[in-house]
Short mmCIF file of C-alpha atoms in Angstrom, two decimals:
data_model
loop_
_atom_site.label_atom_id
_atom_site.label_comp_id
_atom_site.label_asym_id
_atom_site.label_seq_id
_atom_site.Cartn_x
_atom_site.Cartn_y
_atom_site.Cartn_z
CA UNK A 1 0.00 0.00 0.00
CA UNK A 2 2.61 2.04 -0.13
CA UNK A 3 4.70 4.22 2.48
CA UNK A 4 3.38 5.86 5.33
CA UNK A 5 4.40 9.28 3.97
CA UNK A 6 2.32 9.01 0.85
CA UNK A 7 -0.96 7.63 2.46
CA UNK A 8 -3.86 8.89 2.13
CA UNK A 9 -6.86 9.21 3.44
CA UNK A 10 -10.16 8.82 1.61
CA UNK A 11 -13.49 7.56 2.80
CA UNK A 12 -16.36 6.94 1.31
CA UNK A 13 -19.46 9.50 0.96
CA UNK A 14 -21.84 6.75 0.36
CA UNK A 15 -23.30 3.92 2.50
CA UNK A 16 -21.42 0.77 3.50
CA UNK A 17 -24.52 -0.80 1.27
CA UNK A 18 -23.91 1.13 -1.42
CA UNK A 19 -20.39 0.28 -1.61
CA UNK A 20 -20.39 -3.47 -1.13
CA UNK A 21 -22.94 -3.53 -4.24
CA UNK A 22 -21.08 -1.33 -6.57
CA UNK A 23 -18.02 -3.86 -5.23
CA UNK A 24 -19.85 -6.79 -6.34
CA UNK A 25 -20.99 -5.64 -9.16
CA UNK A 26 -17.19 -4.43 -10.55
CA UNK A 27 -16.27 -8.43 -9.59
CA UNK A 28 -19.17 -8.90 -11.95
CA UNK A 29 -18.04 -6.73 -14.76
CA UNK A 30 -14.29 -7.46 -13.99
CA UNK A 31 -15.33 -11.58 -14.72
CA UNK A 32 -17.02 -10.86 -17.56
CA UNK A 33 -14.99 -8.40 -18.92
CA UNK A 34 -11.86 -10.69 -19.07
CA UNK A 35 -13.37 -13.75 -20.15
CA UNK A 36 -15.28 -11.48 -23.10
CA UNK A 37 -12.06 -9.26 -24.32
CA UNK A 38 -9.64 -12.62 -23.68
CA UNK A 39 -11.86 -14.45 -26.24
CA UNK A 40 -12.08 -12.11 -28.34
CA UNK A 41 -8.29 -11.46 -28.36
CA UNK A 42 -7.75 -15.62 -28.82
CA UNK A 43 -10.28 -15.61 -31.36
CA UNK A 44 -8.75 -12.68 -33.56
CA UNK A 45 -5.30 -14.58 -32.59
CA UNK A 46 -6.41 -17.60 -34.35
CA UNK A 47 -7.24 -15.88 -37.11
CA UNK A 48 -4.58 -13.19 -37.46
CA UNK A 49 -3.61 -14.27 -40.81
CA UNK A 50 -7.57 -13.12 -42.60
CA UNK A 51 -8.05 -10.20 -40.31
CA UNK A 52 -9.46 -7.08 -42.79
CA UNK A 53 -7.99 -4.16 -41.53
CA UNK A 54 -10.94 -2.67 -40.71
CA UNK A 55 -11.08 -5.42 -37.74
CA UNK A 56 -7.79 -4.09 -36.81
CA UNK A 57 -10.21 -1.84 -34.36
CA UNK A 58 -12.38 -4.31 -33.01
CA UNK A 59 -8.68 -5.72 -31.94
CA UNK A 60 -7.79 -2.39 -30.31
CA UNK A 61 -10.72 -1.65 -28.58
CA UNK A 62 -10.50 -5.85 -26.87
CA UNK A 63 -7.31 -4.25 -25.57
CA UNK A 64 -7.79 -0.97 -24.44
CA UNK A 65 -10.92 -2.70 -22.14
CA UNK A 66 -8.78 -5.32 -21.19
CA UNK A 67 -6.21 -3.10 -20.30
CA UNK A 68 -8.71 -1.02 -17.97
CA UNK A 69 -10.20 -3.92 -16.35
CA UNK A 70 -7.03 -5.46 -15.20
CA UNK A 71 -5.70 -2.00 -14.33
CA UNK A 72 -8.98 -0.31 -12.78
CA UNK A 73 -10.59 -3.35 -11.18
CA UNK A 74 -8.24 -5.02 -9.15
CA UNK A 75 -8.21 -1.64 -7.24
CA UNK A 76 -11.66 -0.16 -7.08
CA UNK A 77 -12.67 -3.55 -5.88
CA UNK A 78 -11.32 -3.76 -2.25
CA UNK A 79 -11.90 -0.48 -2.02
CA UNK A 80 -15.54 -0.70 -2.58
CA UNK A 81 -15.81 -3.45 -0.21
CA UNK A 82 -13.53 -1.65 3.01
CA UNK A 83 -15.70 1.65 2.34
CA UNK A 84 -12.60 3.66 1.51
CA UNK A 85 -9.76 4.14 -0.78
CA UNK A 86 -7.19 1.52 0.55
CA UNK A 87 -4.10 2.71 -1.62
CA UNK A 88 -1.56 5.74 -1.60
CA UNK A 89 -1.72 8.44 -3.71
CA UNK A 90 0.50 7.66 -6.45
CA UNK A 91 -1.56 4.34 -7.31
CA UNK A 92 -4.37 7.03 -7.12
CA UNK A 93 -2.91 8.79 -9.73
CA UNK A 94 -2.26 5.73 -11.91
CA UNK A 95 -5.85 4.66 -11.35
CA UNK A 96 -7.04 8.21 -12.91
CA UNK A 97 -4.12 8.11 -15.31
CA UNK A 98 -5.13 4.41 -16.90
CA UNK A 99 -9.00 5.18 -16.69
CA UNK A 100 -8.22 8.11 -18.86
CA UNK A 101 -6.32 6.48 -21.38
CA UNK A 102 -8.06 3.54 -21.83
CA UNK A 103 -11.41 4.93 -21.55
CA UNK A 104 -10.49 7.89 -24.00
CA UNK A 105 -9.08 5.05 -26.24
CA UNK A 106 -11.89 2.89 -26.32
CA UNK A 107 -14.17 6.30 -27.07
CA UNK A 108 -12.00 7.30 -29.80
CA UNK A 109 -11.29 3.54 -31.67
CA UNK A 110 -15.20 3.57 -31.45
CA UNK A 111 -15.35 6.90 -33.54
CA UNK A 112 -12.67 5.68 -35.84
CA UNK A 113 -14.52 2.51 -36.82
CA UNK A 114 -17.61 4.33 -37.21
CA UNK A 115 -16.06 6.15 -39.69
CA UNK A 116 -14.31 3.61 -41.30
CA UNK A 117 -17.82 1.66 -41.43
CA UNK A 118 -19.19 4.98 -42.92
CA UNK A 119 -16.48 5.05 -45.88
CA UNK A 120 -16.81 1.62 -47.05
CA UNK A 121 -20.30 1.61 -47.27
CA UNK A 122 -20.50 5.06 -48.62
CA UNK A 123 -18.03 5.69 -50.45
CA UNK A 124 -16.87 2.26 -51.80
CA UNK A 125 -14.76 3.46 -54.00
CA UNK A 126 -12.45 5.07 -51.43
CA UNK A 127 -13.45 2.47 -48.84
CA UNK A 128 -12.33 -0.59 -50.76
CA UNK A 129 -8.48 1.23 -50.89
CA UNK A 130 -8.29 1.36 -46.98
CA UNK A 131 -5.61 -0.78 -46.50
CA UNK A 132 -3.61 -2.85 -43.22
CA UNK A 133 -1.21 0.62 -43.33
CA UNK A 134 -4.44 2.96 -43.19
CA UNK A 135 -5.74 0.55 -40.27
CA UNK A 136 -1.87 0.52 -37.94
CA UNK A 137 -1.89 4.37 -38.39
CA UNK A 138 -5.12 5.34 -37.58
CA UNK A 139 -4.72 3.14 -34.18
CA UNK A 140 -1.45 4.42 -33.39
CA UNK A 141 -3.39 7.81 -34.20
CA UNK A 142 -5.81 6.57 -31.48
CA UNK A 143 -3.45 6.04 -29.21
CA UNK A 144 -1.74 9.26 -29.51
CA UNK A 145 -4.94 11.35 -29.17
CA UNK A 146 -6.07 9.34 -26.07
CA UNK A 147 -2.20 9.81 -24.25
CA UNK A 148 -2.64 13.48 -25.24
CA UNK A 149 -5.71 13.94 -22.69
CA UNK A 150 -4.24 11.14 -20.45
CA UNK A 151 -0.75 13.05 -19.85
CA UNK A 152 -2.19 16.44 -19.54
CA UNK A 153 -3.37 16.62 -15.58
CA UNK A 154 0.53 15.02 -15.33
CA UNK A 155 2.15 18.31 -17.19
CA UNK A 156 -0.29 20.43 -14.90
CA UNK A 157 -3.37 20.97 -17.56
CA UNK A 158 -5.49 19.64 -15.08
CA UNK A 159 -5.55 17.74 -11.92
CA UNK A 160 -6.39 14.01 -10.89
CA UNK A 161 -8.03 13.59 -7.77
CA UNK A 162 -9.90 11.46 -5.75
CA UNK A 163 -13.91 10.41 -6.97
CA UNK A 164 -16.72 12.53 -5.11
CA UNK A 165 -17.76 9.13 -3.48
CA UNK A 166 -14.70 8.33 -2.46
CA UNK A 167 -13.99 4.61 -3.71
CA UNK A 168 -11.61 5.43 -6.59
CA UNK A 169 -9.70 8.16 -8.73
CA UNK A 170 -10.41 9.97 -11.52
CA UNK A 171 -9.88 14.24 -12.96
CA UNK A 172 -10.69 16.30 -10.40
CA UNK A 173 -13.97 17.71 -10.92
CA UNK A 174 -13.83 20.21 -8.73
CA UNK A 175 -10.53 21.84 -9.56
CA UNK A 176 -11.99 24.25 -11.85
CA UNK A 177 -12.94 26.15 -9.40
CA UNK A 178 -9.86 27.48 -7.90
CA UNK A 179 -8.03 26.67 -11.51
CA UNK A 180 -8.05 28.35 -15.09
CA UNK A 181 -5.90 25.85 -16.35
CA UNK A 182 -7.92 22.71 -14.79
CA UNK A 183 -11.44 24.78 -16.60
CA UNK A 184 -9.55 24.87 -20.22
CA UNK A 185 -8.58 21.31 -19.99
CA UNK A 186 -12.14 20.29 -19.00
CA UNK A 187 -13.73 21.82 -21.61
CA UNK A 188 -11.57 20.27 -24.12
CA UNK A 189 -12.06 17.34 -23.24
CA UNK A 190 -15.66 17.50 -22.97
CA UNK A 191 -15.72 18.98 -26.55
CA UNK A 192 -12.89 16.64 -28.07
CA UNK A 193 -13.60 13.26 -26.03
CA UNK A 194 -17.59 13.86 -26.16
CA UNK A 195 -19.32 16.04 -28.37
CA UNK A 196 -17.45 15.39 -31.33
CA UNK A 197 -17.45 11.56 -30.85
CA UNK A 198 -21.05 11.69 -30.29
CA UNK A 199 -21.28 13.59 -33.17
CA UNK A 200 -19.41 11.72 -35.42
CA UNK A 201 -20.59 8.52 -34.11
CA UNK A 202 -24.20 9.81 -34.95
CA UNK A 203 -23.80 11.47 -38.69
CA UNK A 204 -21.93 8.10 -39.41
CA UNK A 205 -24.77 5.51 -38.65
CA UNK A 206 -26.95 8.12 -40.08
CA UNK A 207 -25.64 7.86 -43.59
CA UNK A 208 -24.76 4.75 -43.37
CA UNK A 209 -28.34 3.85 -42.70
CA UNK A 210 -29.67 6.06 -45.16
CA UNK A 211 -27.22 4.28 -47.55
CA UNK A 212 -28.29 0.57 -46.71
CA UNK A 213 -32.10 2.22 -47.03
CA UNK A 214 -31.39 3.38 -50.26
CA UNK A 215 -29.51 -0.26 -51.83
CA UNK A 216 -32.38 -2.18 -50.64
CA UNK A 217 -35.21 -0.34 -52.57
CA UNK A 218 -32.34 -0.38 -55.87
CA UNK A 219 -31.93 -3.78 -55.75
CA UNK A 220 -35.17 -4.91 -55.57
CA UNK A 221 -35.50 -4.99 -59.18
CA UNK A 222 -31.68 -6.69 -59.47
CA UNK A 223 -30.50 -10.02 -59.11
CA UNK A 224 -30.01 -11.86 -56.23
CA UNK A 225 -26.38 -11.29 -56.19
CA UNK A 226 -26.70 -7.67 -55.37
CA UNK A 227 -28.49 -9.41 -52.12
CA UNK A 228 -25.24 -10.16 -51.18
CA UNK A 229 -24.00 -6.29 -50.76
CA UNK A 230 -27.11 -5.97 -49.12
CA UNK A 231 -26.73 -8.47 -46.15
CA UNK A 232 -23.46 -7.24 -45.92
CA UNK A 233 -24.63 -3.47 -45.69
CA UNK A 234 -27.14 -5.23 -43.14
CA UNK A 235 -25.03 -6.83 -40.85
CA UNK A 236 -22.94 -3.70 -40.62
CA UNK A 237 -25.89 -1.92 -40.03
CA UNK A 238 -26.75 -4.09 -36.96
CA UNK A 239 -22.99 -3.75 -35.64
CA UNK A 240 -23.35 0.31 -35.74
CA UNK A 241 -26.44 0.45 -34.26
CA UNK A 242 -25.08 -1.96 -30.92
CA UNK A 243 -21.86 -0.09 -30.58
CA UNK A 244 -23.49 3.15 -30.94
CA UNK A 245 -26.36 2.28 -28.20
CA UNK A 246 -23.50 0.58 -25.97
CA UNK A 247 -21.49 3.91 -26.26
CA UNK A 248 -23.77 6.26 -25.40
CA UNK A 249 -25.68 4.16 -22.48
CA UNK A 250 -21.88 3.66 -20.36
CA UNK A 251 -20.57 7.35 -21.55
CA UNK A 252 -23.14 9.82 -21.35
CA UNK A 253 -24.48 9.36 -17.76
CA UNK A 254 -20.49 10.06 -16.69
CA UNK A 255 -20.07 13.40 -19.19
CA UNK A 256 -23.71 14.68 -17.67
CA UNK A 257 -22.63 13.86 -14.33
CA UNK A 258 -18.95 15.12 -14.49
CA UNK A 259 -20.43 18.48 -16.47
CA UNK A 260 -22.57 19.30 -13.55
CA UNK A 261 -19.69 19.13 -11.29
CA UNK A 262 -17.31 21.47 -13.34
CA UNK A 263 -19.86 23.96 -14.51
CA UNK A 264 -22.61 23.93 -11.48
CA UNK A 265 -22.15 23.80 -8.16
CA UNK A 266 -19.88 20.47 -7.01
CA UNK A 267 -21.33 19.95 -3.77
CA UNK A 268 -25.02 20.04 -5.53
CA UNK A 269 -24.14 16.57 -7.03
CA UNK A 270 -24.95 13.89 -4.76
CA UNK A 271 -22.14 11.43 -4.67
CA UNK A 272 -24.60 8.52 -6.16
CA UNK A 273 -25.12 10.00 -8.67
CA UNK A 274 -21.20 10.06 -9.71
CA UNK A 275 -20.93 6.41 -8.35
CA UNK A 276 -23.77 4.93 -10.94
CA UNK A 277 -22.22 7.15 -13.62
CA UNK A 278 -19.11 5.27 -13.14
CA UNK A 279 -20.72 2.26 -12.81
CA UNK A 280 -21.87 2.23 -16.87
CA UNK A 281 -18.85 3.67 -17.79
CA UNK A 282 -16.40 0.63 -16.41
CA UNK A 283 -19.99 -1.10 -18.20
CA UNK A 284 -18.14 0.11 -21.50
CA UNK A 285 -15.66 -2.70 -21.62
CA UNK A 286 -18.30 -5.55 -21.71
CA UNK A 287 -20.59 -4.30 -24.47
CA UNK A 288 -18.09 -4.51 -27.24
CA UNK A 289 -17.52 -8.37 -27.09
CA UNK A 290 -20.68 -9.64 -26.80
CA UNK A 291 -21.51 -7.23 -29.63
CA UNK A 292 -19.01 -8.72 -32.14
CA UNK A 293 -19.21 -12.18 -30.98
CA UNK A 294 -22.92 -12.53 -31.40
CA UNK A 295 -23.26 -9.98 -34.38
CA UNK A 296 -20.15 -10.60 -36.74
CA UNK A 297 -20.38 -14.08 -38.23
CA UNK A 298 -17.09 -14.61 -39.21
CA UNK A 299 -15.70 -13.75 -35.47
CA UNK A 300 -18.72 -16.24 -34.12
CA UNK A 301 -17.71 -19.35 -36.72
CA UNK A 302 -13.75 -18.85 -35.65
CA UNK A 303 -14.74 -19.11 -32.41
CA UNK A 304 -17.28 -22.46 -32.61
CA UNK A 305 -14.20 -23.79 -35.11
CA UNK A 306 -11.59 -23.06 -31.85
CA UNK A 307 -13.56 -24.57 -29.46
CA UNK A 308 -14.51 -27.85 -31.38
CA UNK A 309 -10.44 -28.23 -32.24
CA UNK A 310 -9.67 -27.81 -28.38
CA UNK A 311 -12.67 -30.17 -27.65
CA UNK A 312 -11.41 -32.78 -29.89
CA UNK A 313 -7.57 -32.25 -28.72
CA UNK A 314 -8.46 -32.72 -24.78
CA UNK A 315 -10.78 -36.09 -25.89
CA UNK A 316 -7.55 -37.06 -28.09
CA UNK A 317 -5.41 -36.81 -24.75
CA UNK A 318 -8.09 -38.08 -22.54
CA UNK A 319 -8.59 -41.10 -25.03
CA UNK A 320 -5.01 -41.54 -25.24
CA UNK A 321 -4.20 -41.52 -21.56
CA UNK A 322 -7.28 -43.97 -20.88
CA UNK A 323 -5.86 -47.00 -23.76
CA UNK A 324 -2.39 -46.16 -21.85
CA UNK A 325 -3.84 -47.12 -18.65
CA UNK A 326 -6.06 -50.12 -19.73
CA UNK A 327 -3.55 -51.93 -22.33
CA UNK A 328 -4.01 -51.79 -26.05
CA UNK A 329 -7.84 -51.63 -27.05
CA UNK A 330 -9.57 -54.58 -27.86
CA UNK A 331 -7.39 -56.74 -26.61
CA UNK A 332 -9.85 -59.31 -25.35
CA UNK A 333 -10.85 -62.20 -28.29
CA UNK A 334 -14.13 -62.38 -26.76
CA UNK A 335 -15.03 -59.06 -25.62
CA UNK A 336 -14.51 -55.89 -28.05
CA UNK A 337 -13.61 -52.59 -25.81
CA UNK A 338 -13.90 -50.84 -29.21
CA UNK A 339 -17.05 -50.33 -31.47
CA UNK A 340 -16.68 -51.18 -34.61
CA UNK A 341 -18.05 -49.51 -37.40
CA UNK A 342 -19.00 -51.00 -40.89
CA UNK A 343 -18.01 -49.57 -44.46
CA UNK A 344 -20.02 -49.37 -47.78
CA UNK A 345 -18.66 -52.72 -48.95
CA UNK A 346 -19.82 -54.62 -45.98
CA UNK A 347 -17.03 -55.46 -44.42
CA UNK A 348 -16.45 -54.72 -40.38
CA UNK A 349 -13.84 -51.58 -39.85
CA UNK A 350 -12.17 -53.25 -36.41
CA UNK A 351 -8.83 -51.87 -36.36
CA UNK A 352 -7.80 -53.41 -32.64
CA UNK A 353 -8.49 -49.59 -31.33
CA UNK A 354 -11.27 -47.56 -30.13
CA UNK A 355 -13.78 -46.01 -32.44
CA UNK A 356 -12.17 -42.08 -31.02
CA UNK A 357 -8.64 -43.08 -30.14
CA UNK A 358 -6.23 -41.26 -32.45
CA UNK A 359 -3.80 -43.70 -32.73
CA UNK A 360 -4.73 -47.11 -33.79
CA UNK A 361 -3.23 -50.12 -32.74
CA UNK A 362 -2.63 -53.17 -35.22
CA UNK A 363 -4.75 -56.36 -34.70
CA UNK A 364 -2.64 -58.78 -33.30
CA UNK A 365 -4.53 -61.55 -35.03
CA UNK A 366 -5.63 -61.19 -38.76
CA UNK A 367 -2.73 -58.40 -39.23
CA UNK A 368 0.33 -59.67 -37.39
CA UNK A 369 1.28 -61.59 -41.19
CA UNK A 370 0.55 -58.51 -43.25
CA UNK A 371 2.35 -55.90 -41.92
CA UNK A 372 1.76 -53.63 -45.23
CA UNK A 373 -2.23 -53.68 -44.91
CA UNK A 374 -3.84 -50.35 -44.32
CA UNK A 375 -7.57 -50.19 -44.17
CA UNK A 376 -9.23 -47.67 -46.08
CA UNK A 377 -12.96 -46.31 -45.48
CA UNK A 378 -14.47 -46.80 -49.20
CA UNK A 379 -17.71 -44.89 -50.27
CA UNK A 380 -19.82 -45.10 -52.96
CA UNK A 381 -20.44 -42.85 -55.88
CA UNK A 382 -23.58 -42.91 -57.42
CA UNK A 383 -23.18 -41.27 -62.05
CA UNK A 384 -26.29 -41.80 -63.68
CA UNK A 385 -27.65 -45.11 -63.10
CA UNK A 386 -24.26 -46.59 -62.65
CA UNK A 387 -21.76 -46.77 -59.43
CA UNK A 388 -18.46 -47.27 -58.51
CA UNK A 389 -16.79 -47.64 -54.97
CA UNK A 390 -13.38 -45.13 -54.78
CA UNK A 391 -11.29 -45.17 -51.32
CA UNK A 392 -12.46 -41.79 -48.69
CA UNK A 393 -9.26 -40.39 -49.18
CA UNK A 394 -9.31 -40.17 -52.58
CA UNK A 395 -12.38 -37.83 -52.37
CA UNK A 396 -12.47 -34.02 -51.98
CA UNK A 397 -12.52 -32.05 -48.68
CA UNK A 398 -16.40 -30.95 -49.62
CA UNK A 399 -17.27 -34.76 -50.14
CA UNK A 400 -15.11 -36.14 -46.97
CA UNK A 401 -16.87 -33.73 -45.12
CA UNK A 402 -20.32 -34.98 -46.23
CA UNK A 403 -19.39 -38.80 -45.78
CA UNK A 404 -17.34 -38.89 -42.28
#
């Protein structure tokens, strides 16, 4: 907790009540938050190699509210649940420092992509040139724009300070009182971090909707490959419209909230009122998986695809362990362990292993004098009114996948 020297003391303004449910309620968020953002991170992982660059932000922003739920949480926690800030004043100025930047990044990569959205639906021609460069610059631009605000109550443009209710850290809302500088740098950052998001945000999914409106009643009288661009249009649609509703429902209570303070009278806002602000603002870093896990198909098939491979690799080892601990499979003359399975020319498949072990074991009987056999799984192909029987492996991927 820090020396003695730099100890602080903070308690809370609201009831012990209060506190232990906005506690449980960050252990909530902080759960769901990691295990949201960490699959969407493994997900995007596993399929690094076809990311479009315009997914490059859906990447970034899984960071950014990763990064503020492993940095924000693990503090504002305890704290919630003792009834006071438990921590010294330099971790209070790291708490306001990484709420800033990560919450300022997340706001910004949101505006970004809704402008990136906006081009390639509206202006295709331009939209269909934005490249993997365009997509590393415009998040190192995020970055940068978010560490400008971030740094400046550091440099003295502002002040960090402890929350009206007393639990965590954020700007100093009441600073601009007694401050010039802390007034300037709250009104830029309520212009430059919240009206123009919000208004870029908005004109974006305006046109783009607008747009989409527009395609469907042109390609009405089109074939049904235009349909295509229209689904797509669609599904982009439905991806605005989420991130723009989760955006302003865990931002704008905080900005009304934090406004009053700077521009009214501070000690008119009650000190609930900042504490549920906060709470749907640390809400921010759970909409945005669930949004592009249940929304974007490609992110939701990569994801069953993962979780079938690790499924079948842990039934692999399981299997494997199990024939390691009972003796080779089907070892018994009179008793089969294994079930056998027949193929299209009658004959029984019993390899001497278990129908889901991955590594067969010869049959000691029928085999031992023909160490060259291999069975094959045959299928067969039905031309015309004629057939013929070819080996499985001789078969396409598409067709495999409809026989096995």
């Amino acid at each position: 907790m820090g020396n003695a020297s730099e100890q602080i003391s903070i308690v809370s303004t609201i009831s012990k009540e209060n506190d232990f449910v906005m506690g449980t309620v960050y252990a909530i968020f902080g759960v769901v938050s990691l295990l949201g953002n960490g699959i969407l991170l493994f997900v995007a992982y596993r399929k690094k190699s076809s990311l479009k660059p315009a997914e490059f932000f859906v990447v970034n922003l899984a960071i950014s509210d990763l990064s503020m739920t492993t940095t924000l949480f693990p503090l504002a926690i305890p704290s919630a649940l003792t009834h006071g800030w438990l921590f010294n004043q330099t971790l209070c100025t790291i708490y306001a420092f990484c709420g800033v930047l990560f919450g300022l990044c997340s706001l910004t990569n949101l505006t970004v992509l809704s402008s990136v959205c906006w081009l390639k639906v509206c202006c295709p021609n331009y939209g269909n040139k934005f490249s993997y460069c365009h997509a590393c610059l415009l998040v190192a631009g995020v970055w940068c724009y978010a560490m400008v605000f971030a740094v400046g109550p550091l440099a003295g443009w502002g002040q960090y300070g402890a929350e009206p209710y007393g639990t965590a850290c954020c700007i100093d809302w009441n600073a601009p009182i007694s401050s010039n500088s802390a007034m300037s740098y709250i009104i830029c950052l309520f212009f430059f971090c919240y009206i123009v998001p919000c208004t870029v945000i908005f004109l974006s999914y305006t046109y783009i909707l607008l747009t989409v409106r527009g395609s469907r009643q042109a390609v009405q009288q089109h074939m049904s490959p235009q349909n295509k661009i229209t689904d797509a249009h669609t599904l982009i649609v439905k991806l605005s419209v989420a991130v723009c509703i989760g955006f302003l429902t865990a931002w704008s209570p905080y900005a009304i909230v934090s406004m009053w303070a700077a521009f009214g009278d501070p000690l008119a806002v009650p000190p609930m009122a900042f504490a549920i602000a906060a709470i749907f603002a640390k809400s921010s870093t759970l909409y945005n998986p669930i949004v592009y896990l249940v929304f974007k198909p490609n992110f939701r098939k990569s994801l069953c695809r993962d979780m079938a491979q690790c499924r079948g690799t842990f039934s692999a080892c399981l299997c494997q362990d199990d024939s390691i601990r009972k003796g080779t499979c089907g070892k018994s003359p009179h008793k089969e362990d294994c079930n056998s399975t027949r193929l299209s020319n009658g004959r029984p498949e019993n390899h001497g292993s278990s129908k889901h072990c991955p590594y067969p074991e010869l049959d000691s009987g029928s085999r031992e004098h023909r160490p060259d056999y291999t069975p094959q799984k045959t299928a067969r192909i039905l031309t015309g009114s004629l057939h013929s029987e070819v080996a499985v492996s001789q078969l396409s991927n598409e067709l495999q996948s409809d026989f096995l």
